[in-house]
CSV table of C-alpha atoms and ligand atoms in Angstrom, one decimal:
chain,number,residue,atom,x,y,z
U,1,UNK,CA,111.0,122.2,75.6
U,2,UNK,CA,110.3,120.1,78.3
U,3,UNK,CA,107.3,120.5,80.7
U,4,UNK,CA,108.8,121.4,84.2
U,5,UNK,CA,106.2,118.8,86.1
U,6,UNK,CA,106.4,116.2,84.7
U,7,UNK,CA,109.0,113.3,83.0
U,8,UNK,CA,110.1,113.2,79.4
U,9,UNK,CA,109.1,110.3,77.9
U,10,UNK,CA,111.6,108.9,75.9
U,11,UNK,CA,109.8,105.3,75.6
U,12,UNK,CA,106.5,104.0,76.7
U,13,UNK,CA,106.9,100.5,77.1
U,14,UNK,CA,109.1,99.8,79.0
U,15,UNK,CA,108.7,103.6,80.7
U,16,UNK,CA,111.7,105.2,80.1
U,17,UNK,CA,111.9,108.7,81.2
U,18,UNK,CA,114.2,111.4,81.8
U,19,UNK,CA,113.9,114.1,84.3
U,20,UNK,CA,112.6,117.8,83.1
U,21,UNK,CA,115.7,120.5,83.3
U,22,UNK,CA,114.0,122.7,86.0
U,23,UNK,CA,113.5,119.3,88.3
U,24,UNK,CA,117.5,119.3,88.2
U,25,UNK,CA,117.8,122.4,90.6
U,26,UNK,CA,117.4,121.4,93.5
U,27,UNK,CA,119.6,119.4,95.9
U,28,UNK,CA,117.4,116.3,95.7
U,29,UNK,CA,115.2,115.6,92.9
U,30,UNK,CA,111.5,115.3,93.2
U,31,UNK,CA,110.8,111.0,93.3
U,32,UNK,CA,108.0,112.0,90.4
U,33,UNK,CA,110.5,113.8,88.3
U,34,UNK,CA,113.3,111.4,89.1
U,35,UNK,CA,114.5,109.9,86.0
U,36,UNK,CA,113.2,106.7,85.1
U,37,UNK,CA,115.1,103.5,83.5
U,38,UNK,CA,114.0,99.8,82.9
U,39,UNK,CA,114.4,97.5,80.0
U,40,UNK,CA,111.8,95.2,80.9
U,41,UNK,CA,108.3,96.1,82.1
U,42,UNK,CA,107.7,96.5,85.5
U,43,UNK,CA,107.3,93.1,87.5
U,44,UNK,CA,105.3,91.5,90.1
U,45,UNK,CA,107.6,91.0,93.0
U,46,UNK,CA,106.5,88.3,95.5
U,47,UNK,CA,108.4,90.3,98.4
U,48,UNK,CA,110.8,87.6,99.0
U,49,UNK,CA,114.5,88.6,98.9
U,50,UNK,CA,116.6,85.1,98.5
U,51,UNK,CA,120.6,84.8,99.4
U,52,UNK,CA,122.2,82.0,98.2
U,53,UNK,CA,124.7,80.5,96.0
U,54,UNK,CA,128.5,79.8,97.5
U,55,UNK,CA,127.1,80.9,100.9
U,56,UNK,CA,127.5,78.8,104.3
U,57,UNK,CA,123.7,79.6,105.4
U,58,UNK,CA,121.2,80.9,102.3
U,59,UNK,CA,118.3,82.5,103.6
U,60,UNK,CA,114.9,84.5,102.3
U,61,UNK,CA,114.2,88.0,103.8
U,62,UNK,CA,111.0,90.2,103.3
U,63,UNK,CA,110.9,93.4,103.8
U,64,UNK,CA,109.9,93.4,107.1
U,65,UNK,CA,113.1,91.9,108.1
U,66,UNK,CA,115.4,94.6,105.7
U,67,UNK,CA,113.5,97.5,107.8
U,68,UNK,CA,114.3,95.6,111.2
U,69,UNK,CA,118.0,95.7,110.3
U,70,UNK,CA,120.2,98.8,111.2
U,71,UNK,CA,118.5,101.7,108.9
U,72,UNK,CA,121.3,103.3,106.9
U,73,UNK,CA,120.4,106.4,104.6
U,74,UNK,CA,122.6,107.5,102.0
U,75,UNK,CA,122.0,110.9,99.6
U,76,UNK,CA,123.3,109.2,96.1
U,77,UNK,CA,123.0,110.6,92.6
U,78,UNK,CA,122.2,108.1,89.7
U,79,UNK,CA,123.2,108.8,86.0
U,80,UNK,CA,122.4,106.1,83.5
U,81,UNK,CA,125.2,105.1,81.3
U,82,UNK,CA,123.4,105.9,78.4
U,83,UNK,CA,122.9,109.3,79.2
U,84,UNK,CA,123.6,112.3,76.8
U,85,UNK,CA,123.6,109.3,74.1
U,86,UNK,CA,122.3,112.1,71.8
U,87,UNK,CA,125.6,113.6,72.1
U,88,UNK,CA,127.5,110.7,70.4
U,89,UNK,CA,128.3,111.0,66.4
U,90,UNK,CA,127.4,108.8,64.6
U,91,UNK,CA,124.3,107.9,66.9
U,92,UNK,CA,124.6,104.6,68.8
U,93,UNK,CA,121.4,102.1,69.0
U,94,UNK,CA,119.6,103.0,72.4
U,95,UNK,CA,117.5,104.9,74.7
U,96,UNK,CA,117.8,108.2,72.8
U,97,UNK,CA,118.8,109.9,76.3
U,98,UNK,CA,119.5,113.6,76.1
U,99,UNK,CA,121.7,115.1,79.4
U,100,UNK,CA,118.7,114.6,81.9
U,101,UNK,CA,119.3,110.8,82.5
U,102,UNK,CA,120.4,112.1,85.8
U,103,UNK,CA,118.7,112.8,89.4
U,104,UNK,CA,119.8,112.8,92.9
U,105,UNK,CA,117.6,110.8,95.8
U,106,UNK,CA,117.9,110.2,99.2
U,107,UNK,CA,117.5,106.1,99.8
U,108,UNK,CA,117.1,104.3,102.8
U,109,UNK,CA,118.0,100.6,103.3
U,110,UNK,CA,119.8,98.4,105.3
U,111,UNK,CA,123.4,97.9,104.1
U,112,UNK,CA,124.5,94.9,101.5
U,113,UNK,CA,127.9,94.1,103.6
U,114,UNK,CA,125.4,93.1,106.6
U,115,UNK,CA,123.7,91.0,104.7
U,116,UNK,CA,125.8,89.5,103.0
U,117,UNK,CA,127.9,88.6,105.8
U,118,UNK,CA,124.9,87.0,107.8
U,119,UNK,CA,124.7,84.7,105.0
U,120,UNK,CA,128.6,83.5,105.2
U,121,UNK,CA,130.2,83.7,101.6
U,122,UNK,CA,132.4,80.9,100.6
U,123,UNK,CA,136.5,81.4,100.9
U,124,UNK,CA,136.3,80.9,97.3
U,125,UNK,CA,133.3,83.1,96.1
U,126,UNK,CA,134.9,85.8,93.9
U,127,UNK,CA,131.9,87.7,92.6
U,128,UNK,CA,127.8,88.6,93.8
U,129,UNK,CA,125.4,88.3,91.5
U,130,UNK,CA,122.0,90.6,91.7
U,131,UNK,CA,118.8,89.5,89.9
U,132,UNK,CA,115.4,91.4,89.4
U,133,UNK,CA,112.0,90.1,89.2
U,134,UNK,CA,111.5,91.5,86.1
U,135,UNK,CA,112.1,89.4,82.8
U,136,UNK,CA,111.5,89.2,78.6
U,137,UNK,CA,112.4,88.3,75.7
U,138,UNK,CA,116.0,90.0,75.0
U,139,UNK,CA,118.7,90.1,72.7
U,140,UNK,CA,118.1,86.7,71.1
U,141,UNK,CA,117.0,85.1,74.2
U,142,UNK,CA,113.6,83.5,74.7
U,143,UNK,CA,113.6,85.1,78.5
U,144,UNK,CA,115.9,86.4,80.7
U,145,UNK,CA,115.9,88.5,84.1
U,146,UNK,CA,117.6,91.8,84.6
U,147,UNK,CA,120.7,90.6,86.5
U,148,UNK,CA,124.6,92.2,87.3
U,149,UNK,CA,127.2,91.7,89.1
U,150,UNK,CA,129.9,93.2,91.7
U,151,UNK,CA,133.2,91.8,92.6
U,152,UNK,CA,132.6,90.4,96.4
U,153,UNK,CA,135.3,92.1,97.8
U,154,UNK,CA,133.1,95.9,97.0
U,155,UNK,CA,129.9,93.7,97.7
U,156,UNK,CA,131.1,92.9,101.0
U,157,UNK,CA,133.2,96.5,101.8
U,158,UNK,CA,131.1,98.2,104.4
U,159,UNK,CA,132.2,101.2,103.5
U,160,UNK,CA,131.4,101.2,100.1
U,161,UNK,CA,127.6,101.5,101.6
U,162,UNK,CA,125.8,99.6,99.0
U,163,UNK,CA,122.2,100.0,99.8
U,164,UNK,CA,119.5,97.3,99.8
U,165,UNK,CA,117.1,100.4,99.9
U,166,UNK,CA,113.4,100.5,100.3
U,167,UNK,CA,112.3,104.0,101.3
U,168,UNK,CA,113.3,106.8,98.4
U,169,UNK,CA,112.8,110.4,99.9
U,170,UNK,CA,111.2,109.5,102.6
U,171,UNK,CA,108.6,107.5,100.7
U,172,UNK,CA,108.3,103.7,100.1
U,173,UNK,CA,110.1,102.5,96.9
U,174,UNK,CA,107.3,103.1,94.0
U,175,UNK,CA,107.1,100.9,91.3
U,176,UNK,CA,108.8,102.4,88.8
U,177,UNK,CA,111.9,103.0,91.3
U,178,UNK,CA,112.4,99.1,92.6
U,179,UNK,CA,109.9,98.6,94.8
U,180,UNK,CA,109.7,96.5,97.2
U,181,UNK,CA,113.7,96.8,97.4
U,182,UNK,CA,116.3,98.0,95.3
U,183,UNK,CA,120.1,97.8,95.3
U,184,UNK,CA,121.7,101.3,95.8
U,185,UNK,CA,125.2,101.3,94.4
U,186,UNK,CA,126.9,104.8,95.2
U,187,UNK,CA,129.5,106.0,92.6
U,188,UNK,CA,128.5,103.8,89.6
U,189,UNK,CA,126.1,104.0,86.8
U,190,UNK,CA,123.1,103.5,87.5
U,191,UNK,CA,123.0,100.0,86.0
U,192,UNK,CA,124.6,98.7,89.0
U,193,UNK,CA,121.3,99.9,91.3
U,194,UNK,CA,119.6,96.3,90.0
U,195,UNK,CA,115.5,97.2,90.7
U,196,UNK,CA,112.9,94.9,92.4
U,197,UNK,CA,116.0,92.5,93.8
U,198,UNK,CA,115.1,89.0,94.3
U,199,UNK,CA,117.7,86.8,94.4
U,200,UNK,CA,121.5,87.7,96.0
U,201,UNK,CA,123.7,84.6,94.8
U,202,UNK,CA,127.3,84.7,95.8
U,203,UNK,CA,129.6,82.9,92.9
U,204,UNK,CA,133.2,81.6,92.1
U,205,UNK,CA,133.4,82.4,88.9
U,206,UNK,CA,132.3,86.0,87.3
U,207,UNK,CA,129.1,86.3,86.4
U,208,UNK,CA,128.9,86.1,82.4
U,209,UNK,CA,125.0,87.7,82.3
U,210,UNK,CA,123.9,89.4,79.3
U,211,UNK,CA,123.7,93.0,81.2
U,212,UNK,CA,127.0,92.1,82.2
U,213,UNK,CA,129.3,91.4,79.1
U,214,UNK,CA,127.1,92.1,75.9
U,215,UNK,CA,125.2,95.3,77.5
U,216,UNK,CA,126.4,97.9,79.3
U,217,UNK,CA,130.0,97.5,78.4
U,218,UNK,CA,132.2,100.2,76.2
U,219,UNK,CA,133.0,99.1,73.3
U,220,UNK,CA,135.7,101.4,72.1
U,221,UNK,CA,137.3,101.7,68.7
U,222,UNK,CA,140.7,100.9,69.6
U,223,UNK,CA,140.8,99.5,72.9
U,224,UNK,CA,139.8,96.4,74.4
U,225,UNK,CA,136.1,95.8,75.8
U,226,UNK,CA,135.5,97.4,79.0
U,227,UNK,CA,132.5,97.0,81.4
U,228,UNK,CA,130.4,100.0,82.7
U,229,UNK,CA,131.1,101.1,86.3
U,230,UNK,CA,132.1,104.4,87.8
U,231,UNK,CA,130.6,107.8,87.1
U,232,UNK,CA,132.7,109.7,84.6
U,233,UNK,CA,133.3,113.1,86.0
U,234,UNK,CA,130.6,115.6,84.6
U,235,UNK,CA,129.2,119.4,84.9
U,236,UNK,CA,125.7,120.2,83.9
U,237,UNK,CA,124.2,123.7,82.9
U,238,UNK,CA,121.0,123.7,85.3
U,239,UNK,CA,120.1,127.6,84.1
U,240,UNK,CA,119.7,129.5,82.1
U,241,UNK,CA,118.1,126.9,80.1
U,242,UNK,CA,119.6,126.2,76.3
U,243,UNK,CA,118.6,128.5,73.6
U,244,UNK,CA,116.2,130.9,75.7
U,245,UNK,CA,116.1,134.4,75.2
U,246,UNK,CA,116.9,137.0,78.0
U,247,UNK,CA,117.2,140.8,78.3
U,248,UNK,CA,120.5,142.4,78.6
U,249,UNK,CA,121.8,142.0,82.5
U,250,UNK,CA,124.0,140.0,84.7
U,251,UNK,CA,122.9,136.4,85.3
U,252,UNK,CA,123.8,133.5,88.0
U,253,UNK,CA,124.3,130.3,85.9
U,254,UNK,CA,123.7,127.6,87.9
U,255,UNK,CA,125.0,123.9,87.6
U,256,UNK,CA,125.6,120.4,89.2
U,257,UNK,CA,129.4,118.9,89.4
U,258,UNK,CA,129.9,114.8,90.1
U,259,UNK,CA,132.2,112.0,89.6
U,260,UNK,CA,132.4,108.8,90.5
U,261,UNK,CA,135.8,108.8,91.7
U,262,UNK,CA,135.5,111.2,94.0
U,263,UNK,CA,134.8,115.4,94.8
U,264,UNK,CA,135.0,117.7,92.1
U,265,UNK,CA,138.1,119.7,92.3
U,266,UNK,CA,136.7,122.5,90.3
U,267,UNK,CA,134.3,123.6,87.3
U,268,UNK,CA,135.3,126.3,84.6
U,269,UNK,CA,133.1,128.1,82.4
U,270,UNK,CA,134.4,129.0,78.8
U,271,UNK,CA,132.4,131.9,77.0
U,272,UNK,CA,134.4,131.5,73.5
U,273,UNK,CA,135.5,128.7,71.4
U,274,UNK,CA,138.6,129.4,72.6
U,275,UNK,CA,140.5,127.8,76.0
U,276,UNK,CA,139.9,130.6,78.2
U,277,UNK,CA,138.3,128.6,80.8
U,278,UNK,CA,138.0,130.7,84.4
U,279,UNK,CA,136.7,129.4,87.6
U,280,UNK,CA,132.9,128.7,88.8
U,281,UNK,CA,132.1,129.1,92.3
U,282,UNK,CA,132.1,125.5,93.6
U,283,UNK,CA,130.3,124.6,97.0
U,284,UNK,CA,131.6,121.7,98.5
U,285,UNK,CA,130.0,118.2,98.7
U,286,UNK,CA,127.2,118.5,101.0
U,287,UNK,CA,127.9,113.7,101.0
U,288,UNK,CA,129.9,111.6,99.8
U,289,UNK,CA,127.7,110.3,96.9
U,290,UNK,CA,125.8,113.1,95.5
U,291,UNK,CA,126.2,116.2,92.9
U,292,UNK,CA,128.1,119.6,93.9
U,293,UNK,CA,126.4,123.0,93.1
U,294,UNK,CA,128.0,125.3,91.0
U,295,UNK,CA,127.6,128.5,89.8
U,296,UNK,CA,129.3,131.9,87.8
U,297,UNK,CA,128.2,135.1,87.1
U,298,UNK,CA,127.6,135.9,83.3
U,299,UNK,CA,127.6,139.7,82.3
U,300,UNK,CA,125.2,139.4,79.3
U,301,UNK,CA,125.2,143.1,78.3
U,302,UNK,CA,125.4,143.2,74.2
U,303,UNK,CA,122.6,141.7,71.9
U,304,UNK,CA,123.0,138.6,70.1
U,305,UNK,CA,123.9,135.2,70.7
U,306,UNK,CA,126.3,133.8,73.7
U,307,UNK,CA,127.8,130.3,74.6
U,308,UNK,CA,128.8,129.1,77.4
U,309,UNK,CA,130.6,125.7,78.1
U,310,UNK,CA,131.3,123.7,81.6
U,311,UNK,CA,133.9,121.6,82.6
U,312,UNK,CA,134.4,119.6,85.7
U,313,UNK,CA,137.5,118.2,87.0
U,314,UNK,CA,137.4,115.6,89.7
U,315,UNK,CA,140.0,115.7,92.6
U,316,UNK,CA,141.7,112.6,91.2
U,317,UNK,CA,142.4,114.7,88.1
U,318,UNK,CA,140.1,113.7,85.9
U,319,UNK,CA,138.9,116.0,83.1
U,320,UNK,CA,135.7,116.3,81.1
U,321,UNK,CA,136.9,115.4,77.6
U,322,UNK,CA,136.1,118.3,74.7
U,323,UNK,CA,134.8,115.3,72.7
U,324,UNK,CA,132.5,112.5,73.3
U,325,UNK,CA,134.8,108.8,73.7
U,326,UNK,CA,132.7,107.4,70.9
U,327,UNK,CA,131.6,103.8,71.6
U,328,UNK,CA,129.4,101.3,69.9
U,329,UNK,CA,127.0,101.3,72.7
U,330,UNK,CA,127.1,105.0,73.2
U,331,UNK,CA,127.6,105.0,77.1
U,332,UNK,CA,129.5,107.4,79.6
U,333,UNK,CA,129.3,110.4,77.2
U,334,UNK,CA,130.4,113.1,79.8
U,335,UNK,CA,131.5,115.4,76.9
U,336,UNK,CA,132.1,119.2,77.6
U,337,UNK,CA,128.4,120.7,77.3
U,338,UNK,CA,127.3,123.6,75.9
U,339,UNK,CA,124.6,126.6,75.2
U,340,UNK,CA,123.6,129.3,74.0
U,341,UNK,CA,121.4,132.2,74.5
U,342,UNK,CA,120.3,135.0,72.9
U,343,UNK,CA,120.1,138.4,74.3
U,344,UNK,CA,118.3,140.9,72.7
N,1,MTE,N1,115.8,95.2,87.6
N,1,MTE,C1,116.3,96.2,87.0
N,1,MTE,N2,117.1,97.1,87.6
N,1,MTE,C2,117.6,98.1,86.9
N,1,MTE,C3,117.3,98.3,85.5
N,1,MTE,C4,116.5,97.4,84.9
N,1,MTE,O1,116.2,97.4,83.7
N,1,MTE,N3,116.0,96.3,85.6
N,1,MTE,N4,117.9,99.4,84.9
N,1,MTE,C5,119.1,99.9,85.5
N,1,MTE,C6,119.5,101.2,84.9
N,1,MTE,S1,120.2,101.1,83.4
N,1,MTE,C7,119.5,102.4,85.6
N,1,MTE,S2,120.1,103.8,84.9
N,1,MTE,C8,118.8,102.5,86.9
N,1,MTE,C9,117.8,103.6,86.9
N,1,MTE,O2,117.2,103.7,88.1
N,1,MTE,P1,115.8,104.5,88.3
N,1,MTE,O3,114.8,104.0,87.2
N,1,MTE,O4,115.4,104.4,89.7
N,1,MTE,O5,116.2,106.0,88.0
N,1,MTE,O6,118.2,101.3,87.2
N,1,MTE,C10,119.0,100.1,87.0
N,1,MTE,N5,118.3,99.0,87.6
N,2,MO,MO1,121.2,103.1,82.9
């Protein structure tokens, strides 16, 4: 079992760490038991945020001149593509994530759009590029940053409010988390949230990076490749935790909902193998961007062992799948979950 204070490491070097069960509860997750992903070590940043590429005016910003722009902040919950990895048969090479690659924040920042429109992209710019300071050896290559990309119509949608943030809950960006900026991408993987951002480049042609097109892309049996990008709807059992032991009684389970499409419509809670699902209480969204509570009431009277699955469906109809969509990289497994307890 995981310790409830503190991250589970699930690599060293680079840290890679995801968040103990118990941290999951609450609205907004602790920043120290927020879940932690990088693939390279974490950089020196020289402070200096540079815009260029197909832009009229390119220009260098530090982070005194992000906080002196309008101050935007934005509750957003992150879930790494690879999360629940576990889950995938037969096991995909990877960050051996189990379900807890996911944690909710509240980021402050100034918004990409402004910036990005201060720095005039070309007529004929078709995509943004985001690179981090941090860098290595990877994949064949000698060296090569952390970089993605977004098309420039979302970069430049105000109303997407993609976040170059610097404060997380309250508190300056920590290392680990990005600092001394980090892109804030609501709805999408987490991938998309490029950490320690140092240079913005506006292109005309996609951007062909190795986080791009050979990482972080599906790679399905039977379909063609497919990169990464919005959060595939989910529902989490928060507690009772998997496999404890309780007394005979009537329990609240109690769950998070998201999708990156949209609201969840509704969660349903299935106590047999069979497809009996009934209704969870479902709060609404308290934001746009971040996890719904659920919960449901489960009578747990008789001695012995009990499961319980959860299902979210998101209000564009989207449906947790009984199975996870295999792929090679083992990403976006958003498979029903389930437990079991033991009463006795
Ligand atoms: N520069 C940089 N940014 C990055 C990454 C990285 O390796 N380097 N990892 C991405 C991935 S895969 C995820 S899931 C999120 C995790 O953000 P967090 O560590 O703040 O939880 O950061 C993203 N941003
Ligand atoms: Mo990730």
């Amino acid at each position: 079992m995981d310790s409830p204070n503190r991250l589970t490491t699930i690599r060293a070097e680079p840290f890679n760490a995801e968040a103990p069960l118990t941290a999951l509860e609450a609205p907004i997750t602790p920043t120290s038991l927020h879940f932690v992903r990088g693939n390279f070590a974490v950089p020196e940043h020289d402070g200096r945020l540079t815009i260029g590429g197909a832009v009229a005016n390119s220009f260098t910003l530090t982070l005194d001149d992000l906080c002196a722009m309008p101050r935007k902040e934005l509750v957003v919950t992150l879930e790494c593509a690879g999360n629940a990895r576990l889950g995938q048969m037969p096991l995909p090479v990877g960050e051996p994530w189990t379900g807890n690659a996911i944690s909710t924040a509240r980021w402050t920042g100034a918004l990409l759009s402004e910036v990005l429109e201060r720095a005039g992209p070309s007529a004929d710019g078709v995509a943004v590029s985001f690179e981090g300071a941090d860098h290595g050896p990877y994949h064949e290559q000698a060296d090569t940053h952390f970089a993605r990309s977004l098309s420039l119509e979302h970069a430049l949608d105000p109303t997407a409010e993609i976040l170059i943030a610097y404060e997380m809950n309250g508190e300056p960006l920590n290392a680990d988390h990005g600092a001394p900026f980090r892109l804030v991408v609501p709805r999408w993987y987490g991938v998309a949230s490029v950490k320690w951002l140092a240079r913005i480049d506006v292109l005309t042609a996609p951007f062909e990076g190795m986080f791009q097109t050979v990482k972080y892309v599906y790679e399905w049996p039977d379909r063609p490749v497919e990169p990464v990008t919005l959060m595939r709807p989910r529902a989490k059992i928060i507690a009772p935790a998997h496999g404890v032991t309780l007394r005979p009684g009537s329990y609240t389970v109690r769950g998070k909902a998201w999708s990156g499409t949209g609201p969840i419509a509704n969660v349903d809670v299935c106590l047999t193998g069979e497809g009996d699902w009934r209704a969870a209480e479902l709060e609404p969204p308290a934001g746009p961007y971040q996890w719904q509570e659920w919960s449901f009431v489960w009578d747990l009277c008789d001695p012995g062992r009990h499961t319980l699955r959860a299902r979210a469906t998101d209000a564009a109809g989207n449906v947790q799948p009984e199975l996870p969509s295999w792929n090679r990289l083992g990403y976006g497994n958003n498979a029903v979950e389930l437990i079991f307890v033991h009463v006795q």
